mmCIF file of C-alpha atoms in Angstrom:
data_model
loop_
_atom_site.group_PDB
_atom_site.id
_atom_site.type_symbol
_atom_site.label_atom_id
_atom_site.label_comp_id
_atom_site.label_asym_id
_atom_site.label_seq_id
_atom_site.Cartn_x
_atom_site.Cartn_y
_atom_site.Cartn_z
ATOM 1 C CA UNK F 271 7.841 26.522 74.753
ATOM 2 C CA UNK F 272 7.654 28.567 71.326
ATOM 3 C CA UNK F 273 7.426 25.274 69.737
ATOM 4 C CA UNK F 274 4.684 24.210 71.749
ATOM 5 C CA UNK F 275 3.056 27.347 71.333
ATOM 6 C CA UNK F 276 3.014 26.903 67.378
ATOM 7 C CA UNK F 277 1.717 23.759 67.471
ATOM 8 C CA UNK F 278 -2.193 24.536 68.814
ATOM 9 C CA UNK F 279 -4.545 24.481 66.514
ATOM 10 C CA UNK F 280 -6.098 27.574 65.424
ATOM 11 C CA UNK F 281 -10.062 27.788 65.458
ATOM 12 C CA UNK F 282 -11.454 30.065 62.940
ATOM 13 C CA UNK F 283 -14.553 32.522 64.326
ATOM 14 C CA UNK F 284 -16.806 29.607 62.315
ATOM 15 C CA UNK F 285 -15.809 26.774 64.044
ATOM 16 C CA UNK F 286 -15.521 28.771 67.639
ATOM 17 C CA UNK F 287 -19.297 30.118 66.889
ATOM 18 C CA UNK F 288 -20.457 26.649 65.897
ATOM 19 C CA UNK F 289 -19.099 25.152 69.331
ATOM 20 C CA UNK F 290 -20.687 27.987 71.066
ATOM 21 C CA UNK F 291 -24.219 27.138 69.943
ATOM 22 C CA UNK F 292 -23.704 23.618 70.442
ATOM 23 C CA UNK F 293 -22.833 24.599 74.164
ATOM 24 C CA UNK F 294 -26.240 26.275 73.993
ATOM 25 C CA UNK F 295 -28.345 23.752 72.894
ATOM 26 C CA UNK F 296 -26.914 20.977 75.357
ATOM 27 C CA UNK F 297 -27.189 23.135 78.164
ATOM 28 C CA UNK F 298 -31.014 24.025 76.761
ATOM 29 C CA UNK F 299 -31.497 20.186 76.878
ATOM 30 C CA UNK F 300 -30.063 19.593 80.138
ATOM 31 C CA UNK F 301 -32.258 22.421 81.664
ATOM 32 C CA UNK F 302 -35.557 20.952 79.669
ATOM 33 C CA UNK F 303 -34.968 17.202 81.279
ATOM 34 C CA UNK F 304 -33.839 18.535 84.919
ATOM 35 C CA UNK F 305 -36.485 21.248 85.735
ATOM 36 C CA UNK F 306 -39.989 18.835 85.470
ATOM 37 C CA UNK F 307 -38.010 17.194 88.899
ATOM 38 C CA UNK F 308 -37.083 20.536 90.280
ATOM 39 C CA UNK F 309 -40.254 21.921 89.995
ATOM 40 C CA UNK F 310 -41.741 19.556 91.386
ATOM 41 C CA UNK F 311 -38.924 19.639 94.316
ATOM 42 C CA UNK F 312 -39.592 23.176 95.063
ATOM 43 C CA UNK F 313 -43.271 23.041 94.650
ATOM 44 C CA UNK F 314 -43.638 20.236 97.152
ATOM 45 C CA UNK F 315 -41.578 22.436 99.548
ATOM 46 C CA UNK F 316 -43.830 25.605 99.222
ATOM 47 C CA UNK F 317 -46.707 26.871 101.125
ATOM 48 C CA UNK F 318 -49.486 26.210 99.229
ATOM 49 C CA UNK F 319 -50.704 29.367 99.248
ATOM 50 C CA UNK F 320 -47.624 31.082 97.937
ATOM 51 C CA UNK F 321 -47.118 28.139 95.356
ATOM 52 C CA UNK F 322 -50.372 28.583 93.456
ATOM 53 C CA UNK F 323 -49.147 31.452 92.571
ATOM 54 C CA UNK F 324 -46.379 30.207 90.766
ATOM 55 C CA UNK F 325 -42.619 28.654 91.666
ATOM 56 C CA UNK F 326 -39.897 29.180 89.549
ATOM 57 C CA UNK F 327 -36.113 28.768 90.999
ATOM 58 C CA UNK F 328 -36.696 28.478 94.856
ATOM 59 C CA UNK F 329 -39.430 27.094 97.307
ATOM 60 C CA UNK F 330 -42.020 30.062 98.589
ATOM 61 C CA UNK F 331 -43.099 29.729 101.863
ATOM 62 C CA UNK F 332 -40.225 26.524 102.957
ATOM 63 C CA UNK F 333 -42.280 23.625 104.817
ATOM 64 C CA UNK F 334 -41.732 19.989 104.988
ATOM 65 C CA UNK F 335 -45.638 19.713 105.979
ATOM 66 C CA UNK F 336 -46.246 17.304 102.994
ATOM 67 C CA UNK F 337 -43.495 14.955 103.364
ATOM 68 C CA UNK F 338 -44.854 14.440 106.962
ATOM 69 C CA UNK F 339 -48.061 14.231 106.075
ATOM 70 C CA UNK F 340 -47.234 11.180 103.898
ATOM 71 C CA UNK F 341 -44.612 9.304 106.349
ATOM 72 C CA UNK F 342 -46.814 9.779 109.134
ATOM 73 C CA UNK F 343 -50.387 9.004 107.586
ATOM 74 C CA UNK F 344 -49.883 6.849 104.399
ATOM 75 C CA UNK F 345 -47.781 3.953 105.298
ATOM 76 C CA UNK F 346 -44.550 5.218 103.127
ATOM 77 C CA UNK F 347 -42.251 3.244 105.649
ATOM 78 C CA UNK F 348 -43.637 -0.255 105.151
ATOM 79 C CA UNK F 349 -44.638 0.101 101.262
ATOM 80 C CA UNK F 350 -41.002 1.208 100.551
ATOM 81 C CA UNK F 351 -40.049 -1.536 102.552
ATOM 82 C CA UNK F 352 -41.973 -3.616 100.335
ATOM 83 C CA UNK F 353 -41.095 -1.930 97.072
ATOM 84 C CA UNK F 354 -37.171 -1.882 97.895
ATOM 85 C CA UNK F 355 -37.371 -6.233 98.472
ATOM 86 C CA UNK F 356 -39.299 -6.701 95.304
ATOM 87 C CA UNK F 357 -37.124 -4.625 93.101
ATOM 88 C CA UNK F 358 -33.999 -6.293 94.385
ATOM 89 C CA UNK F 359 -35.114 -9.815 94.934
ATOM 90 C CA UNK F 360 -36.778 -9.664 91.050
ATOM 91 C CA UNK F 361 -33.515 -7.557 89.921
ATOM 92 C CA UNK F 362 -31.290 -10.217 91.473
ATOM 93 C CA UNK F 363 -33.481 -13.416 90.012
ATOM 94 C CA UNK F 364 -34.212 -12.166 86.701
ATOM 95 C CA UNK F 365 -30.471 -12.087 85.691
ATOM 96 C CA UNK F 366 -29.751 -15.277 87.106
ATOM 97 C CA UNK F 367 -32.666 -16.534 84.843
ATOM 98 C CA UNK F 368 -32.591 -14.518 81.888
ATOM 99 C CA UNK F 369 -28.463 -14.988 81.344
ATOM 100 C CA UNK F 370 -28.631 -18.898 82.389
ATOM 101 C CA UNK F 371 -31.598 -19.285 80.050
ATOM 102 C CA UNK F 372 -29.457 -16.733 77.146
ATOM 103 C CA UNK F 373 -26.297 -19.088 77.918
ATOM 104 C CA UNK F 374 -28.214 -22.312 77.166
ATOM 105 C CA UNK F 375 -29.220 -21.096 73.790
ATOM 106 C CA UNK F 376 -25.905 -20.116 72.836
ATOM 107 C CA UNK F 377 -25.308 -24.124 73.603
ATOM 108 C CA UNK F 378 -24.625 -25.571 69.678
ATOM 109 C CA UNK F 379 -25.405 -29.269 71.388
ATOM 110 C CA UNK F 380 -28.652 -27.814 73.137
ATOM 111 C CA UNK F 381 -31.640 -30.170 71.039
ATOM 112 C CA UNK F 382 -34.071 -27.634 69.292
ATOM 113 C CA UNK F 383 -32.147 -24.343 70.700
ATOM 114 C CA UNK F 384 -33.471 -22.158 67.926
ATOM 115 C CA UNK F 385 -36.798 -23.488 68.138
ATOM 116 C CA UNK F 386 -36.901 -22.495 71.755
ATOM 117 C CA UNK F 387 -35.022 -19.013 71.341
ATOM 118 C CA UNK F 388 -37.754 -17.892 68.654
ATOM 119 C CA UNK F 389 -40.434 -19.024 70.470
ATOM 120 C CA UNK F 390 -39.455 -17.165 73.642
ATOM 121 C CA UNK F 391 -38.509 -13.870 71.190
ATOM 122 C CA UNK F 392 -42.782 -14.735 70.073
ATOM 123 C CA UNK F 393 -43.558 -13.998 73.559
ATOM 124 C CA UNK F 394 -42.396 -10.232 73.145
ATOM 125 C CA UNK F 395 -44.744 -9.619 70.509
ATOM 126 C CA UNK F 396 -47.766 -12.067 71.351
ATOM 127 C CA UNK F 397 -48.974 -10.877 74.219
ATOM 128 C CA UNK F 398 -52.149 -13.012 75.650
ATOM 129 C CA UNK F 399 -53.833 -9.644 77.281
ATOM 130 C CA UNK F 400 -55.145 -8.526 80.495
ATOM 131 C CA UNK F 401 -57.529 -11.028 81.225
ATOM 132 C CA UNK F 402 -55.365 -14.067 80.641
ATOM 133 C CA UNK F 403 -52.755 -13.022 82.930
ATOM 134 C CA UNK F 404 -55.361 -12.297 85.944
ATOM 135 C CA UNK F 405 -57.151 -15.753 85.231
ATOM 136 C CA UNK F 406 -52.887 -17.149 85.254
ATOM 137 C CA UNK F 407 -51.925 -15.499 88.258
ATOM 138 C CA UNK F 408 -55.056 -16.887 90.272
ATOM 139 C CA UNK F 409 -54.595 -20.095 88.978
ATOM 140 C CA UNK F 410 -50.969 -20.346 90.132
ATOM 141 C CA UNK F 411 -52.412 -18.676 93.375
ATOM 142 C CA UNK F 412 -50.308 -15.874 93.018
ATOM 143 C CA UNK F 413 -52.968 -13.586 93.981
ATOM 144 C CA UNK F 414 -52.416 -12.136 97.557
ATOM 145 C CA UNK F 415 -48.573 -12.607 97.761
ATOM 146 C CA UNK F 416 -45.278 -11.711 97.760
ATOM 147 C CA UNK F 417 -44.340 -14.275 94.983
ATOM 148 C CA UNK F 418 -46.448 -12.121 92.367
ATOM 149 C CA UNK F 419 -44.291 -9.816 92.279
ATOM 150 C CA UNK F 420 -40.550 -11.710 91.589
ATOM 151 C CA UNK F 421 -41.681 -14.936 89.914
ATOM 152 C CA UNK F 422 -43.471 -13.667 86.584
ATOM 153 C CA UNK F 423 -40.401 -10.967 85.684
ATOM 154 C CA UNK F 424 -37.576 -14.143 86.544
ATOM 155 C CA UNK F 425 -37.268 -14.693 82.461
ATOM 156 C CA UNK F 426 -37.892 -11.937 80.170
ATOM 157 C CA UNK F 427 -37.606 -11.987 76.511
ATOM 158 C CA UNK F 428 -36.017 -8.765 75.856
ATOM 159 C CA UNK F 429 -33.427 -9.338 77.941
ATOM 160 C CA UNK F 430 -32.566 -12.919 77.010
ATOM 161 C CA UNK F 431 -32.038 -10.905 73.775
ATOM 162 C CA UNK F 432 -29.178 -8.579 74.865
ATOM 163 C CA UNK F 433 -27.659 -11.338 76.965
ATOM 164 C CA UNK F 434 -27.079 -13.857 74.446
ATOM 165 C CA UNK F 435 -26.005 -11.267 71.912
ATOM 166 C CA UNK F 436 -23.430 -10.025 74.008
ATOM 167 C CA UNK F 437 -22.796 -13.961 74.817
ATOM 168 C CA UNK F 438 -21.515 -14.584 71.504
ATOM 169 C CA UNK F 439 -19.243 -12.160 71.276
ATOM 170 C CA UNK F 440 -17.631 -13.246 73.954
ATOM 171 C CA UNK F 441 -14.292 -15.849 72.513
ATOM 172 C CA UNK F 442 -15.080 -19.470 72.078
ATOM 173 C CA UNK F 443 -11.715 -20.512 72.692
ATOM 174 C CA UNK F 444 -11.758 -19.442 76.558
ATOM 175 C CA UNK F 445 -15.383 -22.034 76.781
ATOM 176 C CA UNK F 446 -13.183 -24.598 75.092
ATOM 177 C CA UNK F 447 -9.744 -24.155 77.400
ATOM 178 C CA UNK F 448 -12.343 -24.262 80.082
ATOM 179 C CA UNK F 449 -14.003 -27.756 79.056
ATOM 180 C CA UNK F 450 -10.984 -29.019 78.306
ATOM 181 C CA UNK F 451 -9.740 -28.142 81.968
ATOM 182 C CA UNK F 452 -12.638 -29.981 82.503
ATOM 183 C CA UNK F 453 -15.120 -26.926 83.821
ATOM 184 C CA UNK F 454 -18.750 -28.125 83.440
ATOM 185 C CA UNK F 455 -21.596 -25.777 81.995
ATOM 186 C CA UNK F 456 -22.020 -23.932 85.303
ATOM 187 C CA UNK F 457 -18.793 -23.817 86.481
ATOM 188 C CA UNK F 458 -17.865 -21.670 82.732
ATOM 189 C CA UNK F 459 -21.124 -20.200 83.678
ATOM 190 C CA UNK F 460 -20.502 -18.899 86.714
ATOM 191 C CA UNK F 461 -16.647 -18.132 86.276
ATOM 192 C CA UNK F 462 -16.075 -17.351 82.866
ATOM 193 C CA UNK F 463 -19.354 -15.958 81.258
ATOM 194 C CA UNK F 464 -20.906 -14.207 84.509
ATOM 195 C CA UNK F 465 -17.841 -11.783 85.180
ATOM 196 C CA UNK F 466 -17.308 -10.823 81.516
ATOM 197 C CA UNK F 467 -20.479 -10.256 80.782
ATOM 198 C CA UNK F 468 -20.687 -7.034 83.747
ATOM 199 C CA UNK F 469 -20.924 -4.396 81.023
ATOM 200 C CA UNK F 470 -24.708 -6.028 79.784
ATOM 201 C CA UNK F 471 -26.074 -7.239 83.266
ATOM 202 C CA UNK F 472 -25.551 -3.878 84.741
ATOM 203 C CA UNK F 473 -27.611 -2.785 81.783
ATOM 204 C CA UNK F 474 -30.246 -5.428 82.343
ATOM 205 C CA UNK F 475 -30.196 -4.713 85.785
ATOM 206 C CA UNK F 476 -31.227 -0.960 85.368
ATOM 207 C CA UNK F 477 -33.566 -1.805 83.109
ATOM 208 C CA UNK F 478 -34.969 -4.510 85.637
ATOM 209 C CA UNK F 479 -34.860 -2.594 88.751
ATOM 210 C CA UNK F 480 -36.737 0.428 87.123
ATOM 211 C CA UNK F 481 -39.240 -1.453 85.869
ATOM 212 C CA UNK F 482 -40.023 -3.641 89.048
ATOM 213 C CA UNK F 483 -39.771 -0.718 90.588
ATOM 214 C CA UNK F 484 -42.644 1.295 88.773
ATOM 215 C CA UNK F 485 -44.767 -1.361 88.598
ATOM 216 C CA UNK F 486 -48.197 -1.117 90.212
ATOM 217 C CA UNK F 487 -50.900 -2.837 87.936
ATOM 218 C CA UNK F 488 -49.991 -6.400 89.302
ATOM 219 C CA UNK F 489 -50.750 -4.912 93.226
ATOM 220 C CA UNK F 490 -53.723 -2.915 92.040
ATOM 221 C CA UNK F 491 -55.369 -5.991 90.630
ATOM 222 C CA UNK F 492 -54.041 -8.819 92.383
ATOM 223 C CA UNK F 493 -53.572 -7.902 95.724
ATOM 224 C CA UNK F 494 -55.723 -6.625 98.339
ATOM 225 C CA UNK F 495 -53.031 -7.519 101.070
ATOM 226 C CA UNK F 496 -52.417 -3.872 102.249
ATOM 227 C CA UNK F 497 -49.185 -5.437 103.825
ATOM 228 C CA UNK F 498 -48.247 -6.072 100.241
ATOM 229 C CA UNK F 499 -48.876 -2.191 98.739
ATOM 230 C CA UNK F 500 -46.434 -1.074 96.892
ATOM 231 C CA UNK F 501 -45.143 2.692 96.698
ATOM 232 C CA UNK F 502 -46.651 2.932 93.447
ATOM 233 C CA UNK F 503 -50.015 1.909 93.870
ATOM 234 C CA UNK F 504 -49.526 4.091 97.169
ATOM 235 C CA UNK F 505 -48.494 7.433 94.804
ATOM 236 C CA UNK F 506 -51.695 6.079 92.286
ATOM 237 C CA UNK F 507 -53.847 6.384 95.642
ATOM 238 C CA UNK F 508 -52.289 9.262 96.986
ATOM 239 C CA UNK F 509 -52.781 11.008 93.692
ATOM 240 C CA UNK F 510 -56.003 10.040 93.465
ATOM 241 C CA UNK F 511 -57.180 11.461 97.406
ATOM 242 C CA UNK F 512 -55.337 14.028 97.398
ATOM 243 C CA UNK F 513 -57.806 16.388 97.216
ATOM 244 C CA UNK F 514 -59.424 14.618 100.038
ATOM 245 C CA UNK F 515 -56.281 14.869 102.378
ATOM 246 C CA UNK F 516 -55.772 17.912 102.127
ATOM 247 C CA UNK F 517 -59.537 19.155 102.612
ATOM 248 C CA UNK F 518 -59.497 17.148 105.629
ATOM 249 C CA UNK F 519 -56.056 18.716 107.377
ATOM 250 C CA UNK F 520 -57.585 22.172 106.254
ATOM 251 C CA UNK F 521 -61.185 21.322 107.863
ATOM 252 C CA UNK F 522 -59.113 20.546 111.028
ATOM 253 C CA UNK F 523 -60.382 16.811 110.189
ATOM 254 C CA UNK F 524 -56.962 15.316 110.396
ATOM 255 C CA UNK F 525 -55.159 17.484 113.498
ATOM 256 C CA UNK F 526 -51.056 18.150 111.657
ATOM 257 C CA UNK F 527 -49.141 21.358 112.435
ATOM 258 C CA UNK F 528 -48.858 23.518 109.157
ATOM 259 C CA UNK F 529 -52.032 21.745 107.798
ATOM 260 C CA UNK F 530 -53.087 24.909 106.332
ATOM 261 C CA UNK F 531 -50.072 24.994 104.189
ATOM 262 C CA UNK F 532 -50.699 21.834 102.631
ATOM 263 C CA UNK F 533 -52.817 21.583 99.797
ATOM 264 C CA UNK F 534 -53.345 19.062 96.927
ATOM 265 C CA UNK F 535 -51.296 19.682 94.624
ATOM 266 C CA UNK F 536 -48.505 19.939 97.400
ATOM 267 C CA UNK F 537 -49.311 16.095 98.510
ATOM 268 C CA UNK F 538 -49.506 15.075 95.043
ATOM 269 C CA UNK F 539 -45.776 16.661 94.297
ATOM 270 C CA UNK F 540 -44.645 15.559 97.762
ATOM 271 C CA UNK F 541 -45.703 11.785 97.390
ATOM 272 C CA UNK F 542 -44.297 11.878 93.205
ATOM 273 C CA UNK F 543 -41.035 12.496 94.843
ATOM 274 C CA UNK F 544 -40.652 10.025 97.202
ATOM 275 C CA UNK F 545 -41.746 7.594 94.850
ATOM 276 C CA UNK F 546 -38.977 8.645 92.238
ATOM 277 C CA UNK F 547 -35.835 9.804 93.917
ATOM 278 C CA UNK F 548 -35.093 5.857 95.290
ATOM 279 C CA UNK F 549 -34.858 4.399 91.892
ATOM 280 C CA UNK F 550 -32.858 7.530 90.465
ATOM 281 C CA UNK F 551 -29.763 6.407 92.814
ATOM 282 C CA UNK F 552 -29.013 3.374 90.770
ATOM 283 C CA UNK F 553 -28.219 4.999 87.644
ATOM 284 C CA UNK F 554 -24.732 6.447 89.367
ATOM 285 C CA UNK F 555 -23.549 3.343 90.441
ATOM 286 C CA UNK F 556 -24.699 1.322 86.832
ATOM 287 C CA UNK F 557 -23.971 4.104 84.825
ATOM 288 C CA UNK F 558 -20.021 3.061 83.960
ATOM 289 C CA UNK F 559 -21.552 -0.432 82.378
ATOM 290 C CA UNK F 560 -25.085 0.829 81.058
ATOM 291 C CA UNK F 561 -23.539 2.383 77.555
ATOM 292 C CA UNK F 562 -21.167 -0.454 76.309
ATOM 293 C CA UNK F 563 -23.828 -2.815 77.536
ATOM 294 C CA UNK F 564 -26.409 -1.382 75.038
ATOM 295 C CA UNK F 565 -24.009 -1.163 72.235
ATOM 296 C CA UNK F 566 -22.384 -4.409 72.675
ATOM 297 C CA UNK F 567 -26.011 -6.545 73.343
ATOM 298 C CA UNK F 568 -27.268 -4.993 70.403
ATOM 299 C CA UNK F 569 -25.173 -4.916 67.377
ATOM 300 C CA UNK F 570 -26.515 -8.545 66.429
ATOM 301 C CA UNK F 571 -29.620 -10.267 66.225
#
């Protein structure tokens, strides 16, 4: 035990006051990204009246008024029904694309594989515009449906990158064992490259689902389905009437219990929050993957 004892390692007052401040500035940063959400947590809980004039820790004046206001009156239910199917059917298709399409250019027989490769990696930085897409999409007669929103993201550039970097690192010697076992290219595809690549799909798949996920400019200006809205494009027109809504529950316009403690900056807080808090939940589950998947799909070009 004495021996034990002499073997910690001392920390001079420097080092222990260094550590200290570093403990100060990480918490600092934690509090900096996590209040924005909280406030707007406890603000869409508040009574408008009491919340104007300011919210710091808790909710003044507790009320759920807003959130019903939105479930029952906005169509929340079927746009996140909608929202929820596009980001996993696009999640789930664009890394079956992107990784088959970053396998094949790893492919040394594949005719003109570099060619192809830079061309795609063009793409990222050539963009045709606005227009050219909306003139696309209608000519495909993508316009009005469901398939607007999962075939267009099925290959992307960026991550065709990441995949076939981390590709290459993966041994040569297990594709050749494979082909000599006489494994064709999707049966290494499927059993061999597919489960050791994990680390850099999860990654691709965050990146994926958030961004199908957010996305609202394809609904807003090719789709005027409203069995197609999307909870974006519902917070981007929730946002935008918000002042309405809540006039209207105040005038005794719309009849809601609580109306009066609903205002809009309340609804606008409220509908932010339902909009964000689904996507947050797959960052726990990805989160094991999502570092070593950066590193390791982007130490080469």
């Amino acid at each position: 035990m004495r021996k034990a004892a002499n073997n910690k390692i001392k920390v001079s007052g420097k080092d222990m006051t260094l550590q200290i401040l570093i403990y100060i500035c990480m918490a600092l940063a934690v509090f900096i990204c996590i209040y924005p959400f909280w406030y707007l947590v406890i603000y869409s809980l508040s009574d408008s009246a009491q919340a104007i004039k300011g919210v710091w820790i808790l909710p003044k004046g507790f009320t759920f008024y807003a959130y019903q206001w939105i479930f029952r009156n906005t169509g929340f239910g079927h746009a996140f029904f909608i929202s929820t199917a596009r980001t996993v059917i696009s999640t789930a298709l664009c890394l079956i694309g992107s990784s088959l399409f970053a396998y094949l250019v790893t492919q040394q027989e594949m005719v003109g594989r570099k060619f192809v490769y830079r061309f795609v990696i063009i793409t990222m930085y050539l963009g045709a515009g606005l227009v050219p897409y909306y003139i696309t999409m209608k000519a495909y007669h993508l316009n009005n449906s469901f398939l607007l929103y999962i075939v267009p993201g099925i290959i992307n550039a960026y991550y065709i990158i990441l995949i076939k970097t981390f590709i290459e690192q993966i041994p040569s010697s297990l594709e050749e064992s494979a082909r000599m076992d006489g494994a064709g290219f999707f049966m290494i595809y499927s059993r061999i490259i597919l489960p050791l690549s994990k680390p850099i799909m999860a990654t691709v798949a965050v990146y994926a689902s958030v961004g199908a996920w957010n996305s609202w400019q394809d609904n807003y200006l090719l789709v005027q389905n409203p069995d197609l809205q999307t909870v974006q494009l519902l917070l981007y027109n929730c946002i935008n009437e918000a002042q309405r809504l809540a006039d209207s529950m105040k005038s005794g316009m719309v009849m809601a219990p609580g109306a009066a403690t609903v205002s809009e900056e309340t609804i606008k807080m409220a509908t932010t929050i339902v909009s964000v808090l689904p996507i947050m939940l797959v960052y726990p589950f990805m989160q094991k993957y999502f570092v070593k998947g950066v590193m390791m799909g982007a130490v080469k070009g």
